[in-house]
Amino acid sequence: MKVFTTIVEIQNYLKSNHPKTVGFVPTMGALHEGHIALIMKSIAENELTVCSIFVNPTQFNNLDDLKKYPRTLEQDCEILQDAGCDVVFAPSAEEMYPTLPSLKIDFGYLEHIMEGKFRPGHFNGVGIVVAKLFNIVKPTKAYFGQKDVQQVAVINRLITDLSFDLKMVVCDTIREKDGLAMSSRNRRLSPEARGHATKIFQSMIIGQKLLLEGYSTFVVKNKVLDFYKENPQFKLEYYEIADFETLESIDELNPKRRTAIIVAAHLDGVRLIDNYIF
Ligand code: PAF
């Protein structure tokens, strides 16, 4: 496995090897089984797989969150080597941003709901770094996790609006046995908080059950708010019930369309997000 830290190095390597297909898995490191599932899918579908590891400062709206984001490059490289990844791209912030980008990407409606609303500037940072990485790696296919459902929508727009010549592949969320979605942030939870963390998944299952019983989203949200009040370890940021395709809030379940329950909550000072699609 090759590890590159500069744009010139990885581009020279890719040019001289000219693989027929390149699968790309962009990450911020602290890899878990969810990332490995993306890597394995990429390996199965492409001649060469590139994984980037870059904690992108421009997508953090909270400096403390950026500082505390886990960084485990050595361990990540071991995991990637074992998984059979071909190339790791782990640039420094200076390499990616010799000057801070002046470009601003506005994803319209998606900026004003959920992650867009609670993390101002987040998707601008995601959009810019992903566009840069696509230009550097020039992948045939790029792999993303369904856990970041709104990020998936944003990157879909980025690919369409900027005509990136690649296919986006979205992979299912991988969960711990108790339902907690795998996330790099989980390792920051204390053992006690980790015990509570499964309740995020439970709150989505409760919501799904009530919706299928015919309750309106208004009633369901109120019942779920009560659930979170009974579990004061959590500071709920939002609990949305939306159409899966548009991510717009819905009032009632439409049996002809897929529904997404989307949650963001703080637990033990760690911000966790998850979603459940049915
Ligand atoms: O999902 C992530 O880890 C990040 O948002 C991404 C796509 C690697 C961009 O920094």
Coordinates of C-alpha atoms and ligand atoms in Angstrom, one line a residue:
M1 CA 0.0 0.0 0.0
K2 CA 1.3 3.4 -1.0
V3 CA 0.9 6.4 1.4
F4 CA 1.1 9.9 -0.1
T5 CA 1.0 13.2 1.6
T6 CA 1.3 15.6 -1.4
I7 CA -1.0 16.2 -4.4
V8 CA 1.9 15.9 -6.9
E9 CA 3.0 12.5 -5.5
I10 CA -0.5 10.9 -5.7
Q11 CA -1.2 12.4 -9.1
N12 CA 2.1 11.2 -10.5
Y13 CA 1.5 7.7 -9.1
L14 CA -2.0 7.6 -10.6
K15 CA -0.8 8.9 -14.0
S16 CA 2.0 6.4 -14.2
N17 CA -0.1 3.4 -13.2
H18 CA -3.2 4.5 -15.3
P19 CA -5.6 2.0 -13.6
K20 CA -8.7 1.4 -15.7
T21 CA -11.0 2.1 -12.8
V22 CA -10.3 4.0 -9.5
G23 CA -12.6 3.6 -6.5
F24 CA -12.3 6.5 -4.0
V25 CA -13.3 6.5 -0.3
P26 CA -12.9 10.0 1.3
T27 CA -12.6 9.9 5.1
M28 CA -11.5 11.9 8.0
G29 CA -9.8 8.9 9.5
A30 CA -10.4 7.2 12.9
L31 CA -11.6 4.4 10.7
H32 CA -14.3 1.9 11.8
E33 CA -16.2 -1.0 10.2
G34 CA -18.5 1.4 8.3
H35 CA -15.4 2.8 6.5
I36 CA -14.0 -0.7 5.9
A37 CA -17.3 -1.7 4.3
L38 CA -16.9 1.2 1.8
I39 CA -13.2 0.2 1.2
M40 CA -14.2 -3.5 0.6
K41 CA -16.9 -2.5 -1.9
S42 CA -14.5 -0.2 -3.7
I43 CA -11.9 -3.0 -3.9
A44 CA -14.5 -5.4 -5.3
E45 CA -15.6 -2.9 -8.0
N46 CA -12.4 -1.2 -9.1
E47 CA -8.9 -2.0 -10.2
L48 CA -7.4 0.5 -7.7
T49 CA -8.8 1.9 -4.4
V50 CA -7.7 5.2 -2.9
C51 CA -8.7 6.2 0.6
S52 CA -8.1 9.8 1.7
I53 CA -7.6 10.7 5.4
F54 CA -8.0 14.4 6.0
V55 CA -9.7 16.1 9.0
N56 CA -11.0 19.0 6.9
P57 CA -10.9 22.2 9.0
T58 CA -13.2 24.1 6.7
Q59 CA -16.2 21.9 7.5
F60 CA -16.0 22.4 11.3
N61 CA -18.1 25.2 12.6
N62 CA -16.9 24.5 16.1
L63 CA -13.2 24.8 16.9
D64 CA -13.5 22.5 19.9
D65 CA -15.1 19.8 17.8
L66 CA -12.2 20.1 15.3
K67 CA -9.5 19.9 18.1
K68 CA -11.2 16.9 19.6
Y69 CA -11.8 15.0 16.4
P70 CA -9.9 11.7 16.8
R71 CA -6.7 11.4 14.7
T72 CA -5.2 7.9 14.4
L73 CA -3.3 7.9 11.2
E74 CA -0.9 5.1 12.0
Q75 CA -3.7 2.7 13.1
D76 CA -5.8 3.7 10.1
C77 CA -3.0 2.8 7.7
E78 CA -2.7 -0.6 9.4
I79 CA -6.4 -1.2 9.0
L80 CA -6.3 -0.1 5.4
Q81 CA -3.3 -2.3 4.6
D82 CA -5.1 -5.3 6.1
A83 CA -8.3 -4.5 4.1
G84 CA -6.3 -4.5 0.9
C85 CA -6.5 -0.7 0.1
D86 CA -4.0 0.3 -2.6
V87 CA -3.4 4.0 -1.9
V88 CA -3.8 6.3 1.1
F89 CA -3.8 10.1 0.6
A90 CA -3.2 11.8 3.9
P91 CA -2.4 15.5 3.1
S92 CA -1.7 18.3 5.7
A93 CA -4.1 21.2 5.9
E94 CA -1.3 23.4 4.3
E95 CA -1.1 21.0 1.3
M96 CA -4.9 21.1 0.8
Y97 CA -5.3 24.8 1.5
P98 CA -2.1 26.8 0.6
T99 CA -4.5 29.7 0.9
L100 CA -8.0 29.6 2.3
P101 CA -10.5 29.1 -0.5
S102 CA -12.5 32.2 -1.4
L103 CA -15.1 30.1 -3.3
K104 CA -18.4 29.7 -1.5
I105 CA -20.8 26.9 -2.4
D106 CA -24.4 27.4 -1.4
F107 CA -26.5 24.2 -1.6
G108 CA -29.8 26.1 -1.4
Y109 CA -32.6 24.5 0.6
L110 CA -30.2 21.9 2.1
E111 CA -28.3 24.7 3.8
H112 CA -31.4 25.7 5.9
I113 CA -32.4 22.3 7.3
M114 CA -30.9 19.9 9.9
E115 CA -27.1 19.8 9.5
G116 CA -27.1 22.9 7.3
K117 CA -29.1 24.9 9.9
F118 CA -27.2 23.7 12.9
R119 CA -23.7 23.7 11.4
P120 CA -23.5 26.9 9.4
G121 CA -20.8 26.7 6.7
H122 CA -20.4 22.9 7.1
F123 CA -21.6 21.9 3.7
N124 CA -19.6 24.7 2.0
G125 CA -16.5 23.1 3.6
V126 CA -17.6 19.6 2.7
G127 CA -18.4 20.7 -0.9
I128 CA -15.1 22.4 -1.4
V129 CA -12.9 19.6 0.0
V130 CA -14.8 16.8 -1.8
A131 CA -14.6 18.8 -5.1
K132 CA -10.8 19.2 -4.5
L133 CA -10.4 15.5 -3.7
F134 CA -12.4 14.5 -6.8
N135 CA -10.1 16.7 -8.9
I136 CA -7.0 15.2 -7.4
V137 CA -8.0 11.5 -7.5
K138 CA -10.2 11.6 -10.5
P139 CA -12.2 8.5 -9.4
T140 CA -14.4 6.3 -11.5
K141 CA -16.6 5.7 -8.4
A142 CA -16.7 7.4 -5.0
Y143 CA -18.1 5.7 -1.9
F144 CA -20.1 7.4 0.9
G145 CA -22.0 6.1 3.9
Q146 CA -25.8 6.5 4.2
K147 CA -25.3 7.6 7.8
D148 CA -24.6 11.1 6.5
V149 CA -27.9 11.3 4.5
Q150 CA -27.8 15.0 4.0
Q151 CA -24.1 14.9 3.0
V152 CA -25.1 12.3 0.4
A153 CA -27.7 14.7 -1.0
V154 CA -25.2 17.6 -1.0
I155 CA -22.5 15.6 -2.9
N156 CA -25.1 14.3 -5.3
R157 CA -25.8 18.0 -6.2
L158 CA -22.1 18.8 -6.4
I159 CA -21.5 15.9 -8.9
T160 CA -24.5 17.0 -11.0
D161 CA -24.0 20.7 -10.9
L162 CA -20.2 20.6 -11.6
S163 CA -20.5 17.6 -14.0
F164 CA -18.0 15.4 -12.2
D165 CA -17.4 12.4 -14.4
L166 CA -17.9 9.7 -11.7
K167 CA -20.6 7.6 -10.1
M168 CA -21.5 8.0 -6.5
V169 CA -22.1 4.8 -4.5
V170 CA -24.0 5.0 -1.2
C171 CA -23.5 2.2 1.3
D172 CA -25.8 1.2 4.2
T173 CA -25.0 2.4 7.7
I174 CA -23.1 -0.3 9.7
R175 CA -24.4 -0.6 13.3
E176 CA -23.1 -2.0 16.5
K177 CA -25.0 -4.9 18.0
D178 CA -27.2 -2.5 20.1
G179 CA -28.1 -0.4 17.0
L180 CA -25.6 2.5 17.5
A181 CA -24.4 3.6 14.1
M182 CA -20.7 3.2 13.7
S183 CA -19.0 6.6 13.8
S184 CA -15.5 8.0 14.4
R185 CA -17.0 10.1 17.2
N186 CA -18.2 7.1 19.2
R187 CA -14.7 6.5 20.5
R188 CA -15.0 9.8 22.4
L189 CA -17.9 8.5 24.5
S190 CA -17.3 7.5 28.1
P191 CA -18.3 3.8 28.9
E192 CA -21.4 5.2 30.7
A193 CA -22.4 7.4 27.8
R194 CA -21.7 4.5 25.3
G195 CA -24.3 2.5 27.3
H196 CA -26.9 5.3 26.7
A197 CA -26.0 5.9 23.0
T198 CA -28.2 3.1 21.7
K199 CA -31.2 5.3 22.6
I200 CA -30.7 7.3 19.5
F201 CA -31.5 4.2 17.5
Q202 CA -34.3 3.3 19.8
S203 CA -35.9 6.8 19.3
M204 CA -36.0 6.1 15.5
I205 CA -37.5 2.7 15.9
I206 CA -40.2 4.2 18.3
G207 CA -40.9 6.9 15.6
Q208 CA -41.2 4.3 12.8
K209 CA -43.6 2.2 14.9
L210 CA -45.8 5.1 15.7
L211 CA -45.8 6.4 12.1
L212 CA -46.8 2.9 10.8
E213 CA -49.6 2.9 13.4
G214 CA -50.9 6.0 11.7
Y215 CA -49.9 8.8 14.0
S216 CA -49.1 12.2 12.4
T217 CA -45.5 13.3 12.4
F218 CA -46.5 16.1 14.8
V219 CA -47.7 13.6 17.4
V220 CA -44.7 11.3 16.8
K221 CA -42.2 14.1 17.3
N222 CA -43.9 15.1 20.6
K223 CA -43.8 11.5 21.8
V224 CA -40.1 11.3 20.9
L225 CA -39.4 14.6 22.6
D226 CA -40.9 13.0 25.8
F227 CA -38.6 10.0 25.3
Y228 CA -35.6 12.4 25.2
K229 CA -36.9 14.3 28.3
E230 CA -36.9 10.9 30.1
N231 CA -33.3 10.5 29.0
P232 CA -31.7 13.8 30.0
Q233 CA -28.2 12.6 29.2
F234 CA -29.1 13.7 25.7
K235 CA -29.3 17.2 24.3
L236 CA -31.4 16.7 21.3
E237 CA -30.6 19.1 18.4
Y238 CA -33.3 17.8 15.9
Y239 CA -35.5 14.9 15.2
E240 CA -36.9 15.2 11.7
I241 CA -39.3 13.0 9.7
A242 CA -38.7 13.7 6.1
D243 CA -39.3 12.4 2.6
F244 CA -36.1 10.4 1.8
E245 CA -35.7 11.8 -1.7
T246 CA -36.2 15.5 -1.0
L247 CA -35.3 15.5 2.7
E248 CA -38.3 17.9 3.1
S249 CA -40.3 17.5 6.3
I250 CA -43.6 15.6 5.9
D251 CA -46.8 15.7 7.9
E252 CA -47.9 12.2 7.3
L253 CA -46.5 9.0 6.1
N254 CA -46.8 8.5 2.4
P255 CA -46.8 4.7 1.8
K256 CA -45.7 5.2 -1.8
R257 CA -42.5 7.0 -0.8
R258 CA -39.6 6.2 1.4
T259 CA -39.4 8.0 4.7
A260 CA -36.3 9.1 6.6
I261 CA -36.1 9.7 10.3
I262 CA -33.1 11.9 10.9
V263 CA -31.6 12.7 14.4
A264 CA -28.8 14.8 15.8
A265 CA -28.1 14.8 19.5
H266 CA -25.3 15.6 21.9
L267 CA -24.3 13.0 24.4
D268 CA -21.3 13.4 26.8
G269 CA -20.2 16.4 24.8
V270 CA -20.1 14.4 21.6
R271 CA -22.4 15.3 18.7
L272 CA -23.9 12.1 17.1
I273 CA -26.1 11.9 14.0
D274 CA -28.1 9.0 12.6
N275 CA -31.0 8.2 10.3
Y276 CA -33.4 5.4 9.6
I277 CA -35.0 4.9 6.2
F278 CA -38.1 2.8 5.6
Ligands
PAF1 O1 -17.9 12.1 5.8 C1 -16.8 12.6 6.0 O2 -16.0 11.9 6.7 C2 -16.4 13.9 5.5 O3 -17.4 14.8 5.5 C3 -15.7 13.9 4.1 C4 -16.7 13.4 3.0 C5 -14.5 12.9 4.1 C6 -15.3 15.2 3.6 O4 -14.3 15.8 4.5

